[in-house]
Short mmCIF file of N, CA, C and O and ligand atoms in Angstrom, two decimals:
data_model
loop_
_atom_site.label_atom_id
_atom_site.label_comp_id
_atom_site.label_asym_id
_atom_site.label_seq_id
_atom_site.Cartn_x
_atom_site.Cartn_y
_atom_site.Cartn_z
N UNK A 1 -1.28 -25.91 17.26
CA UNK A 1 -2.26 -24.83 17.37
C UNK A 1 -2.01 -24.05 18.67
O UNK A 1 -2.06 -24.61 19.76
N UNK A 2 -1.75 -22.76 18.53
CA UNK A 2 -1.44 -21.95 19.71
C UNK A 2 -2.54 -20.91 19.92
O UNK A 2 -2.87 -20.16 18.98
N UNK A 3 -3.07 -20.87 21.13
CA UNK A 3 -4.11 -19.89 21.46
C UNK A 3 -3.72 -19.17 22.75
O UNK A 3 -3.34 -19.80 23.75
N UNK A 4 -3.80 -17.85 22.70
CA UNK A 4 -3.54 -17.03 23.88
C UNK A 4 -4.85 -16.48 24.42
O UNK A 4 -5.66 -15.94 23.66
N UNK A 5 -5.04 -16.66 25.71
CA UNK A 5 -6.21 -16.08 26.38
C UNK A 5 -5.73 -14.89 27.21
O UNK A 5 -4.78 -15.01 27.99
N UNK A 6 -6.37 -13.75 26.99
CA UNK A 6 -5.98 -12.53 27.71
C UNK A 6 -7.20 -11.99 28.46
O UNK A 6 -8.24 -11.73 27.84
N UNK A 7 -7.05 -11.84 29.75
CA UNK A 7 -8.12 -11.28 30.58
C UNK A 7 -7.71 -9.93 31.17
O UNK A 7 -6.56 -9.76 31.61
N UNK A 8 -8.65 -9.01 31.20
CA UNK A 8 -8.38 -7.67 31.69
C UNK A 8 -8.67 -7.49 33.18
O UNK A 8 -8.80 -8.48 33.92
N UNK A 9 -8.82 -6.23 33.59
CA UNK A 9 -8.84 -5.89 35.00
C UNK A 9 -9.96 -6.54 35.81
O UNK A 9 -11.09 -6.64 35.36
N UNK A 10 -9.57 -6.93 37.00
CA UNK A 10 -10.44 -7.51 38.03
C UNK A 10 -10.85 -8.96 37.76
O UNK A 10 -11.46 -9.59 38.63
N UNK A 11 -10.51 -9.48 36.61
CA UNK A 11 -10.89 -10.88 36.35
C UNK A 11 -10.04 -11.85 37.17
O UNK A 11 -10.34 -13.04 37.25
N UNK A 12 -9.00 -11.32 37.82
CA UNK A 12 -8.27 -12.13 38.80
C UNK A 12 -9.11 -12.39 40.06
O UNK A 12 -8.75 -13.22 40.89
N UNK A 13 -10.25 -11.69 40.16
CA UNK A 13 -11.13 -11.89 41.32
C UNK A 13 -12.22 -12.93 41.08
O UNK A 13 -13.04 -13.19 41.96
N UNK A 14 -12.23 -13.52 39.89
CA UNK A 14 -13.25 -14.53 39.58
C UNK A 14 -13.23 -15.62 40.65
O UNK A 14 -12.16 -16.09 41.04
N UNK A 15 -14.41 -15.98 41.09
CA UNK A 15 -14.51 -17.02 42.12
C UNK A 15 -14.44 -16.47 43.54
O UNK A 15 -14.72 -17.18 44.50
N UNK A 16 -14.08 -15.19 43.67
CA UNK A 16 -13.94 -14.61 45.01
C UNK A 16 -15.07 -13.64 45.34
O UNK A 16 -15.42 -13.47 46.50
N UNK A 17 -15.59 -12.93 44.32
CA UNK A 17 -16.63 -11.92 44.53
C UNK A 17 -17.67 -12.04 43.41
O UNK A 17 -17.38 -12.55 42.34
N UNK A 18 -18.86 -11.52 43.68
CA UNK A 18 -19.93 -11.42 42.67
C UNK A 18 -20.19 -12.70 41.88
O UNK A 18 -20.26 -12.67 40.64
N UNK A 19 -20.37 -13.84 42.55
CA UNK A 19 -20.61 -15.09 41.81
C UNK A 19 -21.89 -15.08 40.98
O UNK A 19 -21.97 -15.78 39.96
N UNK A 20 -22.87 -14.26 41.40
CA UNK A 20 -24.14 -14.23 40.65
C UNK A 20 -23.93 -13.70 39.24
O UNK A 20 -24.63 -14.09 38.30
N UNK A 21 -22.96 -12.79 39.07
CA UNK A 21 -22.71 -12.24 37.73
C UNK A 21 -21.60 -13.00 37.02
O UNK A 21 -21.71 -13.32 35.84
N UNK A 22 -20.53 -13.31 37.75
CA UNK A 22 -19.32 -13.81 37.08
C UNK A 22 -19.00 -15.28 37.36
O UNK A 22 -17.98 -15.79 36.88
N UNK A 23 -19.88 -15.96 38.12
CA UNK A 23 -19.63 -17.37 38.38
C UNK A 23 -18.75 -17.60 39.60
O UNK A 23 -18.21 -16.65 40.18
N UNK A 24 -18.62 -18.86 39.96
CA UNK A 24 -18.01 -19.17 41.25
C UNK A 24 -16.62 -19.77 41.20
O UNK A 24 -16.12 -20.23 42.21
N UNK A 25 -15.98 -19.78 40.02
CA UNK A 25 -14.65 -20.42 40.00
C UNK A 25 -13.56 -19.49 39.48
O UNK A 25 -13.81 -18.65 38.61
N UNK A 26 -12.35 -19.64 40.02
CA UNK A 26 -11.23 -18.85 39.50
C UNK A 26 -10.94 -19.22 38.06
O UNK A 26 -11.17 -20.38 37.66
N UNK A 27 -10.41 -18.27 37.28
CA UNK A 27 -10.17 -18.58 35.87
C UNK A 27 -9.16 -19.71 35.71
O UNK A 27 -9.27 -20.52 34.79
N UNK A 28 -8.20 -19.79 36.61
CA UNK A 28 -7.16 -20.82 36.49
C UNK A 28 -7.78 -22.23 36.54
O UNK A 28 -7.33 -23.13 35.83
N UNK A 29 -8.82 -22.40 37.37
CA UNK A 29 -9.49 -23.70 37.46
C UNK A 29 -10.21 -24.01 36.14
O UNK A 29 -10.18 -25.14 35.64
N UNK A 30 -10.83 -22.96 35.57
CA UNK A 30 -11.51 -23.16 34.29
C UNK A 30 -10.50 -23.46 33.19
O UNK A 30 -10.74 -24.30 32.31
N UNK A 31 -9.36 -22.81 33.25
CA UNK A 31 -8.32 -23.03 32.23
C UNK A 31 -7.82 -24.49 32.26
O UNK A 31 -7.53 -25.07 31.21
N UNK A 32 -7.75 -25.07 33.45
CA UNK A 32 -7.38 -26.49 33.56
C UNK A 32 -8.37 -27.36 32.77
O UNK A 32 -7.99 -28.31 32.08
N UNK A 33 -9.65 -27.00 32.88
CA UNK A 33 -10.68 -27.76 32.14
C UNK A 33 -10.50 -27.59 30.64
O UNK A 33 -10.59 -28.54 29.86
N UNK A 34 -10.26 -26.34 30.23
CA UNK A 34 -10.07 -26.08 28.79
C UNK A 34 -8.87 -26.86 28.25
O UNK A 34 -8.92 -27.43 27.16
N UNK A 35 -7.80 -26.88 29.03
CA UNK A 35 -6.58 -27.57 28.62
C UNK A 35 -6.86 -29.06 28.45
O UNK A 35 -6.37 -29.69 27.50
N UNK A 36 -7.66 -29.63 29.36
CA UNK A 36 -8.00 -31.05 29.25
C UNK A 36 -8.93 -31.31 28.06
O UNK A 36 -8.82 -32.34 27.38
N UNK A 37 -9.81 -30.35 27.80
CA UNK A 37 -10.79 -30.49 26.71
C UNK A 37 -10.14 -30.38 25.34
O UNK A 37 -10.59 -31.01 24.37
N UNK A 38 -9.08 -29.58 25.25
CA UNK A 38 -8.43 -29.34 23.95
C UNK A 38 -6.94 -29.67 24.04
O UNK A 38 -6.09 -28.78 24.05
N UNK A 39 -6.61 -30.99 24.09
CA UNK A 39 -5.20 -31.36 24.25
C UNK A 39 -4.33 -30.93 23.06
O UNK A 39 -3.11 -30.83 23.19
N UNK A 40 -4.96 -30.68 21.92
CA UNK A 40 -4.22 -30.29 20.72
C UNK A 40 -3.83 -28.81 20.74
O UNK A 40 -3.09 -28.35 19.87
N UNK A 41 -4.35 -28.07 21.72
CA UNK A 41 -4.08 -26.63 21.79
C UNK A 41 -3.02 -26.33 22.84
O UNK A 41 -3.07 -26.83 23.97
N UNK A 42 -2.06 -25.50 22.43
CA UNK A 42 -1.06 -25.00 23.39
C UNK A 42 -1.56 -23.64 23.88
O UNK A 42 -1.54 -22.67 23.11
N UNK A 43 -2.04 -23.61 25.12
CA UNK A 43 -2.61 -22.38 25.65
C UNK A 43 -1.55 -21.53 26.35
O UNK A 43 -0.69 -22.05 27.07
N UNK A 44 -1.65 -20.23 26.16
CA UNK A 44 -0.92 -19.27 26.98
C UNK A 44 -1.98 -18.40 27.65
O UNK A 44 -2.95 -18.00 26.98
N UNK A 45 -1.79 -18.12 28.93
CA UNK A 45 -2.78 -17.30 29.64
C UNK A 45 -2.09 -16.08 30.26
O UNK A 45 -1.03 -16.19 30.87
N UNK A 46 -2.74 -14.93 30.08
CA UNK A 46 -2.20 -13.69 30.66
C UNK A 46 -3.36 -12.87 31.20
O UNK A 46 -4.38 -12.71 30.53
N UNK A 47 -3.19 -12.38 32.42
CA UNK A 47 -4.20 -11.46 33.00
C UNK A 47 -3.46 -10.26 33.56
O UNK A 47 -2.39 -10.38 34.16
N UNK A 48 -4.04 -9.09 33.34
CA UNK A 48 -3.46 -7.89 33.94
C UNK A 48 -4.56 -6.88 34.26
O UNK A 48 -5.60 -6.82 33.60
N UNK A 49 -4.27 -6.08 35.29
CA UNK A 49 -5.16 -4.97 35.64
C UNK A 49 -4.68 -3.67 35.00
O UNK A 49 -5.27 -2.62 35.23
N UNK A 50 -3.62 -3.74 34.19
CA UNK A 50 -2.95 -2.55 33.67
C UNK A 50 -3.15 -2.47 32.14
O UNK A 50 -2.77 -3.40 31.40
N UNK A 51 -3.71 -1.38 31.67
CA UNK A 51 -4.05 -1.24 30.25
C UNK A 51 -2.85 -1.47 29.33
O UNK A 51 -2.93 -2.23 28.35
N UNK A 52 -1.71 -0.80 29.62
CA UNK A 52 -0.54 -0.93 28.75
C UNK A 52 0.01 -2.34 28.70
O UNK A 52 0.53 -2.78 27.67
N UNK A 53 -0.13 -3.06 29.81
CA UNK A 53 0.34 -4.46 29.81
C UNK A 53 -0.53 -5.32 28.90
O UNK A 53 -0.05 -6.26 28.27
N UNK A 54 -1.81 -4.99 28.83
CA UNK A 54 -2.70 -5.73 27.91
C UNK A 54 -2.33 -5.42 26.47
O UNK A 54 -2.29 -6.31 25.62
N UNK A 55 -2.04 -4.14 26.18
CA UNK A 55 -1.59 -3.76 24.83
C UNK A 55 -0.30 -4.52 24.49
O UNK A 55 -0.17 -5.09 23.40
N UNK A 56 0.64 -4.56 25.43
CA UNK A 56 1.90 -5.28 25.19
C UNK A 56 1.65 -6.77 24.90
O UNK A 56 2.28 -7.35 24.01
N UNK A 57 0.74 -7.37 25.66
CA UNK A 57 0.45 -8.80 25.46
C UNK A 57 -0.19 -9.04 24.09
O UNK A 57 0.14 -10.01 23.39
N UNK A 58 -1.09 -8.14 23.68
CA UNK A 58 -1.73 -8.28 22.36
C UNK A 58 -0.67 -8.20 21.27
O UNK A 58 -0.65 -9.00 20.33
N UNK A 59 0.25 -7.24 21.41
CA UNK A 59 1.33 -7.11 20.40
C UNK A 59 2.28 -8.30 20.44
O UNK A 59 2.74 -8.78 19.41
N UNK A 60 2.60 -8.77 21.65
CA UNK A 60 3.57 -9.86 21.80
C UNK A 60 3.08 -11.15 21.13
O UNK A 60 3.84 -11.84 20.45
N UNK A 61 1.79 -11.46 21.32
CA UNK A 61 1.27 -12.74 20.81
C UNK A 61 0.58 -12.60 19.46
O UNK A 61 0.39 -13.59 18.74
N UNK A 62 0.22 -11.37 19.11
CA UNK A 62 -0.70 -11.16 17.99
C UNK A 62 -0.14 -11.33 16.59
O UNK A 62 -0.89 -11.17 15.62
N UNK A 63 1.17 -11.65 16.50
CA UNK A 63 1.72 -11.92 15.17
C UNK A 63 2.17 -13.37 15.03
O UNK A 63 2.71 -13.75 14.00
N UNK A 64 1.96 -14.18 16.08
CA UNK A 64 2.49 -15.54 16.04
C UNK A 64 1.46 -16.62 16.37
O UNK A 64 1.53 -17.72 15.83
N UNK A 65 0.49 -16.32 17.23
CA UNK A 65 -0.43 -17.39 17.64
C UNK A 65 -1.57 -17.55 16.62
O UNK A 65 -1.81 -16.69 15.79
N UNK A 66 -2.26 -18.70 16.73
CA UNK A 66 -3.37 -18.98 15.80
C UNK A 66 -4.67 -18.30 16.23
O UNK A 66 -5.64 -18.30 15.48
N UNK A 67 -4.67 -17.76 17.41
CA UNK A 67 -5.86 -17.04 17.84
C UNK A 67 -5.69 -16.46 19.23
O UNK A 67 -4.92 -16.98 20.05
N UNK A 68 -6.40 -15.36 19.46
CA UNK A 68 -6.43 -14.74 20.78
C UNK A 68 -7.88 -14.69 21.24
O UNK A 68 -8.78 -14.30 20.47
N UNK A 69 -8.11 -15.14 22.47
CA UNK A 69 -9.42 -14.99 23.10
C UNK A 69 -9.24 -13.89 24.15
O UNK A 69 -8.43 -14.03 25.07
N UNK A 70 -9.98 -12.81 23.96
CA UNK A 70 -9.72 -11.60 24.75
C UNK A 70 -10.97 -11.14 25.49
O UNK A 70 -12.02 -10.91 24.87
N UNK A 71 -10.82 -11.01 26.80
CA UNK A 71 -11.84 -10.33 27.58
C UNK A 71 -11.18 -9.09 28.20
O UNK A 71 -10.51 -9.18 29.23
N UNK A 72 -11.36 -7.94 27.55
CA UNK A 72 -10.68 -6.73 28.06
C UNK A 72 -11.36 -6.15 29.30
O UNK A 72 -10.92 -5.10 29.80
N UNK A 73 -12.42 -6.79 29.76
CA UNK A 73 -13.16 -6.36 30.96
C UNK A 73 -13.57 -4.88 30.82
O UNK A 73 -14.00 -4.46 29.74
N UNK A 74 -13.37 -4.07 31.84
CA UNK A 74 -13.86 -2.68 31.78
C UNK A 74 -13.16 -1.86 30.69
O UNK A 74 -13.74 -0.89 30.19
N UNK A 75 -11.94 -2.25 30.29
CA UNK A 75 -11.26 -1.51 29.22
C UNK A 75 -11.97 -1.64 27.87
O UNK A 75 -11.72 -0.84 26.97
N UNK A 76 -12.84 -2.63 27.76
CA UNK A 76 -13.68 -2.76 26.56
C UNK A 76 -14.36 -1.43 26.25
O UNK A 76 -14.47 -1.01 25.09
N UNK A 77 -14.82 -0.78 27.32
CA UNK A 77 -15.70 0.38 27.18
C UNK A 77 -14.94 1.70 27.18
O UNK A 77 -15.55 2.76 27.07
N UNK A 78 -13.61 1.64 27.33
CA UNK A 78 -12.84 2.88 27.47
C UNK A 78 -11.58 2.95 26.61
O UNK A 78 -11.06 4.04 26.38
N UNK A 79 -11.07 1.79 26.14
CA UNK A 79 -9.69 1.79 25.66
C UNK A 79 -9.54 1.85 24.13
O UNK A 79 -9.65 0.82 23.44
N UNK A 80 -9.23 3.05 23.65
CA UNK A 80 -8.86 3.19 22.24
C UNK A 80 -7.55 2.43 21.98
O UNK A 80 -7.36 1.83 20.93
N UNK A 81 -6.65 2.42 22.97
CA UNK A 81 -5.35 1.77 22.80
C UNK A 81 -5.49 0.26 22.56
O UNK A 81 -4.79 -0.31 21.70
N UNK A 82 -6.39 -0.38 23.28
CA UNK A 82 -6.59 -1.83 23.07
C UNK A 82 -7.25 -2.07 21.71
O UNK A 82 -6.86 -2.97 20.97
N UNK A 83 -8.21 -1.23 21.35
CA UNK A 83 -8.82 -1.33 20.01
C UNK A 83 -7.78 -1.18 18.92
O UNK A 83 -7.75 -1.95 17.96
N UNK A 84 -6.90 -0.20 19.06
CA UNK A 84 -5.85 0.02 18.05
C UNK A 84 -4.88 -1.16 17.98
O UNK A 84 -4.44 -1.54 16.89
N UNK A 85 -4.54 -1.73 19.14
CA UNK A 85 -3.61 -2.88 19.17
C UNK A 85 -4.23 -4.06 18.43
O UNK A 85 -3.54 -4.74 17.63
N UNK A 86 -5.50 -4.31 18.65
CA UNK A 86 -6.17 -5.44 17.97
C UNK A 86 -6.18 -5.21 16.46
O UNK A 86 -5.91 -6.12 15.67
N UNK A 87 -6.47 -3.96 16.07
CA UNK A 87 -6.52 -3.65 14.63
C UNK A 87 -5.16 -3.82 13.97
O UNK A 87 -5.08 -4.07 12.76
N UNK A 88 -4.08 -3.72 14.76
CA UNK A 88 -2.73 -3.75 14.19
C UNK A 88 -2.15 -5.15 14.05
O UNK A 88 -1.17 -5.35 13.32
N UNK A 89 -2.72 -6.15 14.73
CA UNK A 89 -2.11 -7.49 14.72
C UNK A 89 -2.70 -8.36 13.61
O UNK A 89 -3.66 -7.97 12.95
N UNK A 90 -2.10 -9.53 13.43
CA UNK A 90 -2.56 -10.41 12.35
C UNK A 90 -3.34 -11.63 12.85
O UNK A 90 -4.09 -12.23 12.09
N UNK A 91 -3.15 -12.03 14.10
CA UNK A 91 -3.89 -13.20 14.61
C UNK A 91 -5.37 -12.86 14.76
O UNK A 91 -5.70 -11.73 15.14
N UNK A 92 -6.25 -13.84 14.51
CA UNK A 92 -7.68 -13.59 14.74
C UNK A 92 -7.96 -13.42 16.23
O UNK A 92 -7.30 -14.03 17.08
N UNK A 93 -8.94 -12.57 16.52
CA UNK A 93 -9.28 -12.27 17.92
C UNK A 93 -10.78 -12.48 18.14
O UNK A 93 -11.60 -11.97 17.37
N UNK A 94 -11.11 -13.22 19.19
CA UNK A 94 -12.51 -13.34 19.61
C UNK A 94 -12.65 -12.63 20.96
O UNK A 94 -11.91 -12.89 21.90
N UNK A 95 -13.60 -11.71 21.01
CA UNK A 95 -13.92 -10.98 22.25
C UNK A 95 -14.92 -11.80 23.05
O UNK A 95 -15.92 -12.25 22.50
N UNK A 96 -14.62 -12.00 24.32
CA UNK A 96 -15.55 -12.75 25.18
C UNK A 96 -15.91 -11.90 26.40
O UNK A 96 -15.04 -11.26 27.01
N UNK A 97 -17.19 -11.88 26.72
CA UNK A 97 -17.66 -11.32 27.99
C UNK A 97 -18.49 -12.36 28.72
O UNK A 97 -19.37 -12.98 28.12
N UNK A 98 -18.19 -12.51 29.99
CA UNK A 98 -18.88 -13.51 30.79
C UNK A 98 -20.35 -13.12 30.99
O UNK A 98 -21.25 -13.93 30.86
N UNK A 99 -20.56 -11.85 31.29
CA UNK A 99 -21.93 -11.36 31.50
C UNK A 99 -22.48 -10.80 30.19
O UNK A 99 -21.73 -10.55 29.24
N UNK A 100 -23.80 -10.60 30.19
CA UNK A 100 -24.45 -10.04 29.00
C UNK A 100 -24.35 -8.51 29.05
O UNK A 100 -25.22 -7.83 29.58
N UNK A 101 -23.27 -7.99 28.49
CA UNK A 101 -23.00 -6.55 28.62
C UNK A 101 -24.12 -5.69 28.04
O UNK A 101 -24.33 -4.56 28.48
N UNK A 102 -24.85 -6.23 27.08
CA UNK A 102 -25.92 -5.42 26.46
C UNK A 102 -27.17 -5.33 27.34
O UNK A 102 -28.03 -4.50 27.09
N UNK A 103 -27.24 -6.16 28.33
CA UNK A 103 -28.39 -6.13 29.24
C UNK A 103 -28.09 -5.44 30.55
O UNK A 103 -28.91 -5.47 31.47
N UNK A 104 -26.92 -4.79 30.61
CA UNK A 104 -26.53 -4.16 31.88
C UNK A 104 -26.57 -2.63 31.73
O UNK A 104 -27.38 -2.10 31.00
N UNK A 105 -25.68 -1.92 32.42
CA UNK A 105 -25.70 -0.45 32.38
C UNK A 105 -25.40 0.05 30.96
O UNK A 105 -24.72 -0.61 30.19
N UNK A 106 -25.89 1.27 30.67
CA UNK A 106 -25.70 1.87 29.34
C UNK A 106 -24.22 1.93 28.95
O UNK A 106 -23.86 1.66 27.80
N UNK A 107 -23.33 2.28 29.91
CA UNK A 107 -21.93 2.47 29.54
C UNK A 107 -21.27 1.18 29.07
O UNK A 107 -20.26 1.22 28.36
N UNK A 108 -21.87 0.03 29.41
CA UNK A 108 -21.29 -1.24 28.95
C UNK A 108 -21.67 -1.57 27.50
O UNK A 108 -21.20 -2.53 26.92
N UNK A 109 -22.56 -0.76 26.93
CA UNK A 109 -22.98 -1.03 25.53
C UNK A 109 -21.95 -0.51 24.54
O UNK A 109 -21.93 -0.93 23.38
N UNK A 110 -21.10 0.42 24.97
CA UNK A 110 -20.05 0.91 24.09
C UNK A 110 -18.85 -0.02 24.17
O UNK A 110 -18.37 -0.35 25.26
N UNK A 111 -18.37 -0.47 23.00
CA UNK A 111 -17.15 -1.30 22.96
C UNK A 111 -16.18 -0.74 21.94
O UNK A 111 -16.54 -0.53 20.78
N UNK A 112 -14.94 -0.49 22.37
CA UNK A 112 -13.89 -0.09 21.44
C UNK A 112 -13.25 -1.30 20.78
O UNK A 112 -12.31 -1.16 19.99
N UNK A 113 -13.77 -2.48 21.10
CA UNK A 113 -13.17 -3.74 20.68
C UNK A 113 -14.02 -4.46 19.62
O UNK A 113 -13.50 -5.00 18.65
N UNK A 114 -15.34 -4.39 19.79
CA UNK A 114 -16.23 -5.20 18.95
C UNK A 114 -16.04 -4.97 17.45
O UNK A 114 -16.16 -5.90 16.65
N UNK A 115 -15.73 -3.73 17.08
CA UNK A 115 -15.59 -3.41 15.66
C UNK A 115 -14.30 -3.87 15.02
O UNK A 115 -14.17 -3.86 13.79
N UNK A 116 -13.33 -4.29 15.83
CA UNK A 116 -12.03 -4.70 15.26
C UNK A 116 -11.70 -6.18 15.51
O UNK A 116 -10.65 -6.65 15.11
N UNK A 117 -12.60 -6.90 16.20
CA UNK A 117 -12.37 -8.34 16.41
C UNK A 117 -13.09 -9.14 15.32
O UNK A 117 -13.90 -8.60 14.56
N UNK A 118 -12.79 -10.44 15.27
CA UNK A 118 -13.47 -11.31 14.31
C UNK A 118 -14.88 -11.63 14.76
O UNK A 118 -15.77 -11.84 13.93
N UNK A 119 -15.08 -11.69 16.07
CA UNK A 119 -16.42 -11.95 16.58
C UNK A 119 -16.46 -11.77 18.08
O UNK A 119 -15.41 -11.68 18.73
N UNK A 120 -17.68 -11.69 18.61
CA UNK A 120 -17.86 -11.45 20.05
C UNK A 120 -18.85 -12.46 20.62
O UNK A 120 -19.84 -12.80 19.97
N UNK A 121 -18.58 -12.91 21.84
CA UNK A 121 -19.48 -13.81 22.56
C UNK A 121 -19.75 -13.17 23.91
O UNK A 121 -18.82 -12.89 24.67
N UNK A 122 -21.02 -12.91 24.20
CA UNK A 122 -21.33 -12.25 25.47
C UNK A 122 -22.46 -12.97 26.19
O UNK A 122 -23.39 -13.48 25.56
N UNK A 123 -22.34 -13.01 27.51
CA UNK A 123 -23.46 -13.45 28.33
C UNK A 123 -23.59 -14.94 28.51
O UNK A 123 -24.57 -15.39 29.11
N UNK A 124 -22.63 -15.71 28.04
CA UNK A 124 -22.76 -17.17 28.16
C UNK A 124 -21.86 -17.73 29.25
O UNK A 124 -21.56 -18.92 29.28
N UNK A 125 -21.44 -16.86 30.16
CA UNK A 125 -20.58 -17.31 31.25
C UNK A 125 -19.21 -17.72 30.73
O UNK A 125 -18.78 -17.33 29.64
N UNK A 126 -18.52 -18.54 31.52
CA UNK A 126 -17.17 -18.97 31.10
C UNK A 126 -17.22 -19.85 29.86
O UNK A 126 -16.22 -19.97 29.15
N UNK A 127 -18.38 -20.43 29.56
CA UNK A 127 -18.51 -21.24 28.34
C UNK A 127 -18.15 -20.44 27.09
O UNK A 127 -17.79 -21.01 26.06
N UNK A 128 -18.26 -19.12 27.17
CA UNK A 128 -17.89 -18.28 26.03
C UNK A 128 -16.45 -18.51 25.59
O UNK A 128 -16.13 -18.46 24.40
N UNK A 129 -15.56 -18.77 26.55
CA UNK A 129 -14.15 -19.01 26.21
C UNK A 129 -14.02 -20.32 25.42
O UNK A 129 -13.26 -20.40 24.45
N UNK A 130 -14.77 -21.34 25.87
CA UNK A 130 -14.72 -22.63 25.16
C UNK A 130 -15.25 -22.48 23.73
O UNK A 130 -14.67 -23.00 22.77
N UNK A 131 -16.35 -21.73 23.60
CA UNK A 131 -16.94 -21.54 22.27
C UNK A 131 -15.98 -20.78 21.36
O UNK A 131 -15.87 -21.08 20.17
N UNK A 132 -15.27 -19.81 21.94
CA UNK A 132 -14.29 -19.05 21.16
C UNK A 132 -13.16 -19.97 20.68
O UNK A 132 -12.74 -19.90 19.51
N UNK A 133 -12.70 -20.85 21.55
CA UNK A 133 -11.63 -21.79 21.16
C UNK A 133 -12.13 -22.71 20.04
O UNK A 133 -11.42 -22.97 19.06
N UNK A 134 -13.38 -23.19 20.18
CA UNK A 134 -13.94 -24.08 19.13
C UNK A 134 -13.97 -23.36 17.78
O UNK A 134 -13.67 -23.95 16.74
N UNK A 135 -14.36 -22.09 17.80
CA UNK A 135 -14.42 -21.34 16.53
C UNK A 135 -13.02 -21.19 15.94
O UNK A 135 -12.83 -21.36 14.72
N UNK A 136 -12.05 -20.90 16.78
CA UNK A 136 -10.67 -20.74 16.28
C UNK A 136 -10.15 -22.06 15.70
O UNK A 136 -9.47 -22.07 14.67
N UNK A 137 -10.50 -23.17 16.34
CA UNK A 137 -10.09 -24.49 15.81
C UNK A 137 -10.74 -24.74 14.46
O UNK A 137 -10.07 -25.18 13.51
N UNK A 138 -12.03 -24.49 14.35
CA UNK A 138 -12.76 -24.67 13.08
C UNK A 138 -12.14 -23.82 11.97
O UNK A 138 -11.98 -24.26 10.84
N UNK A 139 -11.82 -22.59 12.34
CA UNK A 139 -11.25 -21.64 11.37
C UNK A 139 -9.91 -22.13 10.82
O UNK A 139 -9.55 -21.84 9.69
N UNK A 140 -9.22 -22.90 11.63
CA UNK A 140 -7.87 -23.35 11.28
C UNK A 140 -7.87 -24.66 10.49
O UNK A 140 -6.82 -25.13 10.08
N UNK A 141 -9.05 -25.29 10.34
CA UNK A 141 -9.12 -26.61 9.66
C UNK A 141 -8.83 -26.49 8.18
O UNK A 141 -9.18 -25.50 7.56
O1 CA2 B 201 -18.77 -9.72 31.54
C1 CA2 B 201 -17.56 -9.56 31.38
O2 CA2 B 201 -16.79 -10.48 31.13
C2 CA2 B 201 -16.97 -8.16 31.59
O3 CA2 B 201 -15.90 -8.01 30.66
C3 CA2 B 201 -16.45 -8.12 33.02
C4 CA2 B 201 -15.95 -6.75 33.43
C5 CA2 B 201 -16.95 -5.67 33.11
O4 CA2 B 201 -16.39 -4.40 33.38
C6 CA2 B 201 -17.38 -5.71 31.65
O5 CA2 B 201 -18.35 -4.71 31.44
C7 CA2 B 201 -17.97 -7.06 31.33
C8 CA2 B 201 -15.68 -6.72 34.93
C9 CA2 B 201 -14.78 -7.79 35.44
C10 CA2 B 201 -14.85 -7.81 36.93
O6 CA2 B 201 -14.61 -9.12 37.35
C11 CA2 B 201 -14.93 -9.43 38.62
C12 CA2 B 201 -14.88 -10.78 38.93
C13 CA2 B 201 -15.21 -11.16 40.19
C14 CA2 B 201 -15.57 -10.23 41.13
C15 CA2 B 201 -15.61 -8.91 40.82
C16 CA2 B 201 -15.28 -8.50 39.54
#
């Protein structure tokens, strides 16, 4: 079972700034926990602050892995290109947001991603990634 986790811009700052919204640990530390929790899963992790690199990663993994867990971060609200890339691939995609985007500023309520993914998890902190992996595992049974 292969799962790719893709994080968008500024998520490389997790654990360094804004812990009240995004929590206090770097994503790499959380990924170690996920890897221990799901030994049957071969994880690939990619983070970029660059929109085109995220599109490339979605295309690169999106025809071969059993699932993609994607947090496009701010590009969620702006990127037609990421929405189009998700619509073009064959692997299932779960959109994850650490914060509750629907309870924040108005501009965060628009998503170019929600309509083309299999499902979305928002506002449950980093646990959203674990829940997304569980769903992908269940789907593959
Ligand atoms: O809640 C989420 O996961 C978001 O995708 C995070 C994005 C935001 O633009 C989306 O609306 C919701 C922002 C990521 C910024 O990450 C930081 C992490 C630590 C410190 C500062 C920013």
